[in-house]
C-alpha positions as protocol buffer text, in pm:
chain_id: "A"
residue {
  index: 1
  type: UNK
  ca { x: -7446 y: 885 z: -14334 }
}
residue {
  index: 2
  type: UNK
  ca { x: -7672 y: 760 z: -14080 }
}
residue {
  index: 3
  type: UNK
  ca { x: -8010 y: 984 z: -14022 }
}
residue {
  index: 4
  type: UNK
  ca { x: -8279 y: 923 z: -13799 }
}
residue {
  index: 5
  type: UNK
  ca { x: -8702 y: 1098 z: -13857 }
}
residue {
  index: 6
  type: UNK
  ca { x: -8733 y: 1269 z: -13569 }
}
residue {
  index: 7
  type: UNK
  ca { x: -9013 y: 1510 z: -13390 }
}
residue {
  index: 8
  type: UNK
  ca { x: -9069 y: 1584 z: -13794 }
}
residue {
  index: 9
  type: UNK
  ca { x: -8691 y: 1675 z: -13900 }
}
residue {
  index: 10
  type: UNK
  ca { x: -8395 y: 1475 z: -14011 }
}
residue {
  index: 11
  type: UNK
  ca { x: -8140 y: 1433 z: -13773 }
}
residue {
  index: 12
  type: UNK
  ca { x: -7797 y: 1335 z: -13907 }
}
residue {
  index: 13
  type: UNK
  ca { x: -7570 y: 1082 z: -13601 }
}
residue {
  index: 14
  type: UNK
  ca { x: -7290 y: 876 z: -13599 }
}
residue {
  index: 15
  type: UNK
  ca { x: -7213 y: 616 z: -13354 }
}
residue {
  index: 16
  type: UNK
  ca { x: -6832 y: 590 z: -13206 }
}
residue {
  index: 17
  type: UNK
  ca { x: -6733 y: 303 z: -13030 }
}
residue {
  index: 18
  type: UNK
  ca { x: -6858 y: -77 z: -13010 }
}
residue {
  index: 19
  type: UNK
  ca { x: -7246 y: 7 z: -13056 }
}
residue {
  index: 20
  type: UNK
  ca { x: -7363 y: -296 z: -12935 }
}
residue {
  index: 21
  type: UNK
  ca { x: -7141 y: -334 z: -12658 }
}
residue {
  index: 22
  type: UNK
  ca { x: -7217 y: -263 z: -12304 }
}
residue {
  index: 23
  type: UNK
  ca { x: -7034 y: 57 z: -12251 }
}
residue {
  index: 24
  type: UNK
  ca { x: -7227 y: 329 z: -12119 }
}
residue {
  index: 25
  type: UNK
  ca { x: -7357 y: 552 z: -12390 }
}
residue {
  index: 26
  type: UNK
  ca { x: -7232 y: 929 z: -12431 }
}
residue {
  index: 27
  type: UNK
  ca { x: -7455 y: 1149 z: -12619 }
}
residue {
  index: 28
  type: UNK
  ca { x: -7255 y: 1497 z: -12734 }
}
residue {
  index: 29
  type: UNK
  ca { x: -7458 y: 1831 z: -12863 }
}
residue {
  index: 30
  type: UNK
  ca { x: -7246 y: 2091 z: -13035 }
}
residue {
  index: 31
  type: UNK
  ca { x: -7279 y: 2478 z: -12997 }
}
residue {
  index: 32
  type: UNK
  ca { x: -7423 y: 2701 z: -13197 }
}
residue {
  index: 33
  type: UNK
  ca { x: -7267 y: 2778 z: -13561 }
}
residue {
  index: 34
  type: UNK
  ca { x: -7120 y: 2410 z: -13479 }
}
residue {
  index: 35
  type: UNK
  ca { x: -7203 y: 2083 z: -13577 }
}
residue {
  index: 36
  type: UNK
  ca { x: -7090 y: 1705 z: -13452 }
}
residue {
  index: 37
  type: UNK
  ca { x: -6762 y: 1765 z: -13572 }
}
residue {
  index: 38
  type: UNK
  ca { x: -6640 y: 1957 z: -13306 }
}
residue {
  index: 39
  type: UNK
  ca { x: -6599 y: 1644 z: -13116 }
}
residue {
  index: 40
  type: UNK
  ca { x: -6376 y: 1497 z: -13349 }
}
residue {
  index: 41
  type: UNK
  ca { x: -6060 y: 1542 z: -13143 }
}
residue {
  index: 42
  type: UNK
  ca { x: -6262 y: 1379 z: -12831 }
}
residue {
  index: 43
  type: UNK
  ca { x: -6393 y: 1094 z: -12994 }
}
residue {
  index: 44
  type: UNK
  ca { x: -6099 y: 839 z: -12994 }
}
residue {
  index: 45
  type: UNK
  ca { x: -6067 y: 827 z: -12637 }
}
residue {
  index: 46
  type: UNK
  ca { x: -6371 y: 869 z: -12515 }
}
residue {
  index: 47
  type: UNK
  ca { x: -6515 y: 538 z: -12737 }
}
residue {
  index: 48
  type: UNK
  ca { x: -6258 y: 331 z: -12525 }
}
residue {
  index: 49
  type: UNK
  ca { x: -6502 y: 402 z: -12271 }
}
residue {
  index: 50
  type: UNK
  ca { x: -6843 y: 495 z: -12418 }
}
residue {
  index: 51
  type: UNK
  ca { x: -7046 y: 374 z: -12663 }
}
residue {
  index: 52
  type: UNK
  ca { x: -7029 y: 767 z: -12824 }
}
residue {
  index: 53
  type: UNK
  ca { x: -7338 y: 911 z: -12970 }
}
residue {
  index: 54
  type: UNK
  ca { x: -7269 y: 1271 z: -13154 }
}
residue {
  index: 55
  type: UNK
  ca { x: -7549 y: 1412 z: -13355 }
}
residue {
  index: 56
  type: UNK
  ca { x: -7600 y: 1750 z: -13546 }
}
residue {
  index: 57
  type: UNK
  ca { x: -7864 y: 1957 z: -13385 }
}
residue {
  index: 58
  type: UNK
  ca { x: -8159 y: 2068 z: -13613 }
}
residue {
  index: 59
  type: UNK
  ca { x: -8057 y: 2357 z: -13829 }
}
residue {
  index: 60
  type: UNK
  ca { x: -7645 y: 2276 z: -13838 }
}
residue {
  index: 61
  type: UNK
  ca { x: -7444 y: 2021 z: -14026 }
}
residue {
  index: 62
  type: UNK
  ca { x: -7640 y: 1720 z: -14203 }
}
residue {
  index: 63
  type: UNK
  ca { x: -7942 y: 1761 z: -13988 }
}
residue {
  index: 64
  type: UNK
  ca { x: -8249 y: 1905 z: -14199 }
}
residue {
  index: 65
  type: UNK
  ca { x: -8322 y: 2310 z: -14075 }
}
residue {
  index: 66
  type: UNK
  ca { x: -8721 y: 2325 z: -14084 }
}
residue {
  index: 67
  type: UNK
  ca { x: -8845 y: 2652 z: -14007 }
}
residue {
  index: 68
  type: UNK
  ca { x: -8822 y: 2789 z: -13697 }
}
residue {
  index: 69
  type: UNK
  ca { x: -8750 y: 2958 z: -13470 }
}
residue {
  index: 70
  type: UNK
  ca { x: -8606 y: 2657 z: -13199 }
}
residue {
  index: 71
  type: UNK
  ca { x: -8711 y: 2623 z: -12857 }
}
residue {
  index: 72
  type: UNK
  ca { x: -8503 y: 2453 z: -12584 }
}
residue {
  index: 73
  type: UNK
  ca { x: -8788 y: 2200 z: -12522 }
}
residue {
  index: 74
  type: UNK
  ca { x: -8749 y: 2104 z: -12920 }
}
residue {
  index: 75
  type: UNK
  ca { x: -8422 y: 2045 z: -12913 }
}
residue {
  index: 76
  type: UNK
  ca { x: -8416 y: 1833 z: -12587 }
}
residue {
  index: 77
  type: UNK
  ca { x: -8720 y: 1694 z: -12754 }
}
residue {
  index: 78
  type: UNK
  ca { x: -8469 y: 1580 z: -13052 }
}
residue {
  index: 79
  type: UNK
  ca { x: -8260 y: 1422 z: -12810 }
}
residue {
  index: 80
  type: UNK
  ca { x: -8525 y: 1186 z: -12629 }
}
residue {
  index: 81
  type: UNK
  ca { x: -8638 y: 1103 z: -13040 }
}
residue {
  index: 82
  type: UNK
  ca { x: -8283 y: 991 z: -13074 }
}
residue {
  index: 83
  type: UNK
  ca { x: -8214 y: 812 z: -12808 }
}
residue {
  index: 84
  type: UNK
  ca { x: -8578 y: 616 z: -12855 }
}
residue {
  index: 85
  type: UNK
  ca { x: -8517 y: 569 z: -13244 }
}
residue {
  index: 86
  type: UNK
  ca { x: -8159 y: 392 z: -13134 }
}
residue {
  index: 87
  type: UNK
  ca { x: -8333 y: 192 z: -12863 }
}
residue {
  index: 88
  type: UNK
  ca { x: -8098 y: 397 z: -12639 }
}
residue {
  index: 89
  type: UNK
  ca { x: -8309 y: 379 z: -12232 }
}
residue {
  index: 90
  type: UNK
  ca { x: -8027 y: 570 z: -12044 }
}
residue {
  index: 91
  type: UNK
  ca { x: -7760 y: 801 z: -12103 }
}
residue {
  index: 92
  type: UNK
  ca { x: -7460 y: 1030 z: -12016 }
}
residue {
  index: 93
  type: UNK
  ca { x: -7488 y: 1405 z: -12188 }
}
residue {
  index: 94
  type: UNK
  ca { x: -7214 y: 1609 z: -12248 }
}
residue {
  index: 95
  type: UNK
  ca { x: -7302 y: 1958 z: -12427 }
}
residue {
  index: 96
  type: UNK
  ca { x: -7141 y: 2287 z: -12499 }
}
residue {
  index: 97
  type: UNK
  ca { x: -7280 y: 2664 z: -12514 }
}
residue {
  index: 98
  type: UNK
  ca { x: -7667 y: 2544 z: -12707 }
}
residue {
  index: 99
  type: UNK
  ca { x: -7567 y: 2212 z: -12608 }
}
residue {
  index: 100
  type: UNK
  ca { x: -7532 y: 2261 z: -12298 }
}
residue {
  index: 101
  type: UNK
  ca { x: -7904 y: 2411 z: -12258 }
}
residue {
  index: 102
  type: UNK
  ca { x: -8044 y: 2147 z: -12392 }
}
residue {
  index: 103
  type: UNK
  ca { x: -7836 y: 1934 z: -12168 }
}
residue {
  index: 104
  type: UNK
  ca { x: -7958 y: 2154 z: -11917 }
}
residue {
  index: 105
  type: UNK
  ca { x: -8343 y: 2100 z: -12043 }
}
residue {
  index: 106
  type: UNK
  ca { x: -8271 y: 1727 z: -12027 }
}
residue {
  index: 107
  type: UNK
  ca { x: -8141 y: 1700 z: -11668 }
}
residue {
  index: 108
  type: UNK
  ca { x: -8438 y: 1899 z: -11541 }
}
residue {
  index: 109
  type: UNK
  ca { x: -8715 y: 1721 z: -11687 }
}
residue {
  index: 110
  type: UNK
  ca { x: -8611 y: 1413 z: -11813 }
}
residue {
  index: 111
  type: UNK
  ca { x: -8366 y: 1277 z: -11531 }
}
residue {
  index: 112
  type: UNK
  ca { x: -8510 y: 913 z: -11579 }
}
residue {
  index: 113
  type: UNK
  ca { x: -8302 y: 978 z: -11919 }
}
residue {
  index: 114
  type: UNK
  ca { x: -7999 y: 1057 z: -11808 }
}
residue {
  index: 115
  type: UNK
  ca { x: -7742 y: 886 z: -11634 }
}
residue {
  index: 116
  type: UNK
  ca { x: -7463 y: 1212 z: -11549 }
}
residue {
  index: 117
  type: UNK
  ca { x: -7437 y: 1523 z: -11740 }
}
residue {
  index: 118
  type: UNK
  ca { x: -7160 y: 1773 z: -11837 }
}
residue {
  index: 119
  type: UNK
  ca { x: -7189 y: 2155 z: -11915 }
}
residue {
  index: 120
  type: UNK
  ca { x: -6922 y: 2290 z: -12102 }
}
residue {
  index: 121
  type: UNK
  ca { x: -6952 y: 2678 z: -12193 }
}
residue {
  index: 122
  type: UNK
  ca { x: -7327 y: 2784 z: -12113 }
}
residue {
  index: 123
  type: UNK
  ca { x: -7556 y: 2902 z: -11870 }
}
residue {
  index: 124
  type: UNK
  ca { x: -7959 y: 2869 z: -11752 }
}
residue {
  index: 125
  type: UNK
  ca { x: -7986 y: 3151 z: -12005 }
}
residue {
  index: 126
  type: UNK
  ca { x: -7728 y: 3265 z: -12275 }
}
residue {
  index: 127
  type: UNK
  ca { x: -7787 y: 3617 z: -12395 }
}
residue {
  index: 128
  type: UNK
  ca { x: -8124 y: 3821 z: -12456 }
}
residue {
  index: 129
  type: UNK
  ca { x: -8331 y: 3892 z: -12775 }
}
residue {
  index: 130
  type: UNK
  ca { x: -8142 y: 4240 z: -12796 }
}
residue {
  index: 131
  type: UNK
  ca { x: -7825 y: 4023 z: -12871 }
}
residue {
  index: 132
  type: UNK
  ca { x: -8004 y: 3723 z: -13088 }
}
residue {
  index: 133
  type: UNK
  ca { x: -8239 y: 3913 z: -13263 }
}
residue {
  index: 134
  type: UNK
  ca { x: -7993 y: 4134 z: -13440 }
}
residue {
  index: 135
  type: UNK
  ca { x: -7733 y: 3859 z: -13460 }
}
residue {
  index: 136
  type: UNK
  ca { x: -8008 y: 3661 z: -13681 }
}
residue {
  index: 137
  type: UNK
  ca { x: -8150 y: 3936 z: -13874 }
}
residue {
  index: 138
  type: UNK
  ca { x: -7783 y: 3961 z: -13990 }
}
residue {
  index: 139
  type: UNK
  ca { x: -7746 y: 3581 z: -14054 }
}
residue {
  index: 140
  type: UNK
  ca { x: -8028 y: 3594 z: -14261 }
}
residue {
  index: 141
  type: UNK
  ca { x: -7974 y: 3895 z: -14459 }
}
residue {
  index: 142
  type: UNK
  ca { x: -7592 y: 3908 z: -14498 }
}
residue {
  index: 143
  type: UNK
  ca { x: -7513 y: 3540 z: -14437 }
}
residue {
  index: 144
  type: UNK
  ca { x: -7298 y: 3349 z: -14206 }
}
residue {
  index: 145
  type: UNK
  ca { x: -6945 y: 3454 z: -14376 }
}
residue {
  index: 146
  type: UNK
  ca { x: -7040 y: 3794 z: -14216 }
}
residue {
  index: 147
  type: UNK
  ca { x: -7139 y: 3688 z: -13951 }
}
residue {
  index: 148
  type: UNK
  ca { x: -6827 y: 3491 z: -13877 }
}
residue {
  index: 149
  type: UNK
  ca { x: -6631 y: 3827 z: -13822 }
}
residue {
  index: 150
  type: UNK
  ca { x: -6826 y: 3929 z: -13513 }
}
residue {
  index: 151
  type: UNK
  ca { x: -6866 y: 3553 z: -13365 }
}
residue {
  index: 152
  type: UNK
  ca { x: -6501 y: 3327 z: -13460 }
}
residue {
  index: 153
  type: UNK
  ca { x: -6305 y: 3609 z: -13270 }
}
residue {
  index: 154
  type: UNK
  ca { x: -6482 y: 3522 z: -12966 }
}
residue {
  index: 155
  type: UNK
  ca { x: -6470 y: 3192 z: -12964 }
}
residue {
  index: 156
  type: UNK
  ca { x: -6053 y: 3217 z: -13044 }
}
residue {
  index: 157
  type: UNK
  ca { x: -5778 y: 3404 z: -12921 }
}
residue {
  index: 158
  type: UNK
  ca { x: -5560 y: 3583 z: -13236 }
}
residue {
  index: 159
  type: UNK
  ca { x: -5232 y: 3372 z: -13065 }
}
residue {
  index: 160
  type: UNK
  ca { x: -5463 y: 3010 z: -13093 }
}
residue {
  index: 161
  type: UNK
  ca { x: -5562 y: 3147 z: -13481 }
}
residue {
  index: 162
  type: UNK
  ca { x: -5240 y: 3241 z: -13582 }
}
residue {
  index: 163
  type: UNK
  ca { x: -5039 y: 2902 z: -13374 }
}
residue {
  index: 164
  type: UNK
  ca { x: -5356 y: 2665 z: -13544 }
}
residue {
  index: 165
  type: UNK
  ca { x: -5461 y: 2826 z: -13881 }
}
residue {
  index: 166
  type: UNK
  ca { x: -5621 y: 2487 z: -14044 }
}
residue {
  index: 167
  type: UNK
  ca { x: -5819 y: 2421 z: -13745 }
}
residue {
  index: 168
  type: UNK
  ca { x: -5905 y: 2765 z: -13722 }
}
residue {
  index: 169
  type: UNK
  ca { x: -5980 y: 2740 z: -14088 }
}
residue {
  index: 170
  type: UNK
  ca { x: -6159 y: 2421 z: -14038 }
}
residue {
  index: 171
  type: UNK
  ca { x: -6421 y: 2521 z: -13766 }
}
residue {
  index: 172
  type: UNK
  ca { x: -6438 y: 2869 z: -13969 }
}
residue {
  index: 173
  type: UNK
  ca { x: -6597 y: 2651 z: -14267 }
}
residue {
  index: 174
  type: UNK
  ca { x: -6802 y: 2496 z: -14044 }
}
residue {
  index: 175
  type: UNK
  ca { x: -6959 y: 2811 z: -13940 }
}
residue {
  index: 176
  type: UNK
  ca { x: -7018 y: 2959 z: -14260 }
}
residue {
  index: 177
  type: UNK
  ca { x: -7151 y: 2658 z: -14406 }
}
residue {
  index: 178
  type: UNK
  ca { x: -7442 y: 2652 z: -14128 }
}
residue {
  index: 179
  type: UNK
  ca { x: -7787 y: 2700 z: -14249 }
}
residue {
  index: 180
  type: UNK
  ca { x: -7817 y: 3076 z: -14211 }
}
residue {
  index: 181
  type: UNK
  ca { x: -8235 y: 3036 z: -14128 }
}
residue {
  index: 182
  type: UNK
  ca { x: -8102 y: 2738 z: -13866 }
}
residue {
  index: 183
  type: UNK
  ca { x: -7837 y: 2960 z: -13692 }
}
């Protein structure tokens, strides 16, 4: 598994597509409780076209989960780090829900970085610290399984969890494998 030292943390990528080629690259930042995996279904088609660059943010997947709390500016931080450690000048961004803020954080203040980029599920501001605060506390002292309850039901209808069980299953492990103190 590829990793890349970045802005002191670990980041865990993967490359899709002909990486030396001279398609466009496509950088993709999962959601929260998430990690690169979420693009799996995505990825086949979209490296006919891109040179696909899907990383787990700091605190999910493979990607090391430093103390924190995480700012926006970090995690947009982590993306420039990338994109210099693969000698990447330019890109496309595609990001959903966290992703999508830092895609958001990117476009703003780093648009000599970024070539086009798609928001998928988020907003200039997701939530307040009466939601997140709470939501962690509980991550931290009960763990992600418990958490899952509360969160997976939003994210999935009961007809898509009953129709798709393994997926369902399969993003449901995802979640409660994610570093409880990087949540």
């Amino acid at each position: 598994m590829p990793y890349a030292a970045v802005n002191g943390v670990e980041l865990h990528y993967r490359i899709d597509g002909d990486r030396h080629g001279s398609a466009p690259w496509l950088v993709l930042s999962n959601s929260l409780g998430s990690d690169m995996s979420m693009w799996t279904p995505q990825v086949a088609e979209l490296a006919k076209h891109f040179r696909v660059l899907r990383y787990d943010t700091r605190g999910h997947g493979h990607s090391e989960a430093p103390k924190g709390p995480y700012t926006i500016e970090q995690l947009a931080g982590d993306v420039l780090g990338l994109l210099d450690t693969l000698k990447i000048a330019r890109a496309h961004f595609c990001g959903i829900s966290m992703g999508g803020l830092t895609g958001i954080a990117l476009a703003a203040r780093h648009s000599e970085r970024i070539e086009r980029v798609v928001l998928s599920n988020t907003a200039a501001r997701i939530g307040s610290p009466e939601v997140w605060v709470p939501r962690a506390a509980k991550a931290r002292t009960e763990g992600m399984l418990a958490l899952s309850e509360a969160v997976l039901p939003r994210w999935f209808t009961a007809e898509f969890i009953a129709r798709e069980p393994l997926v369902f299953g399969f993003i449901r492990d995802v979640f409660v494998h994610t570093d409880k103190d990087g949540y």
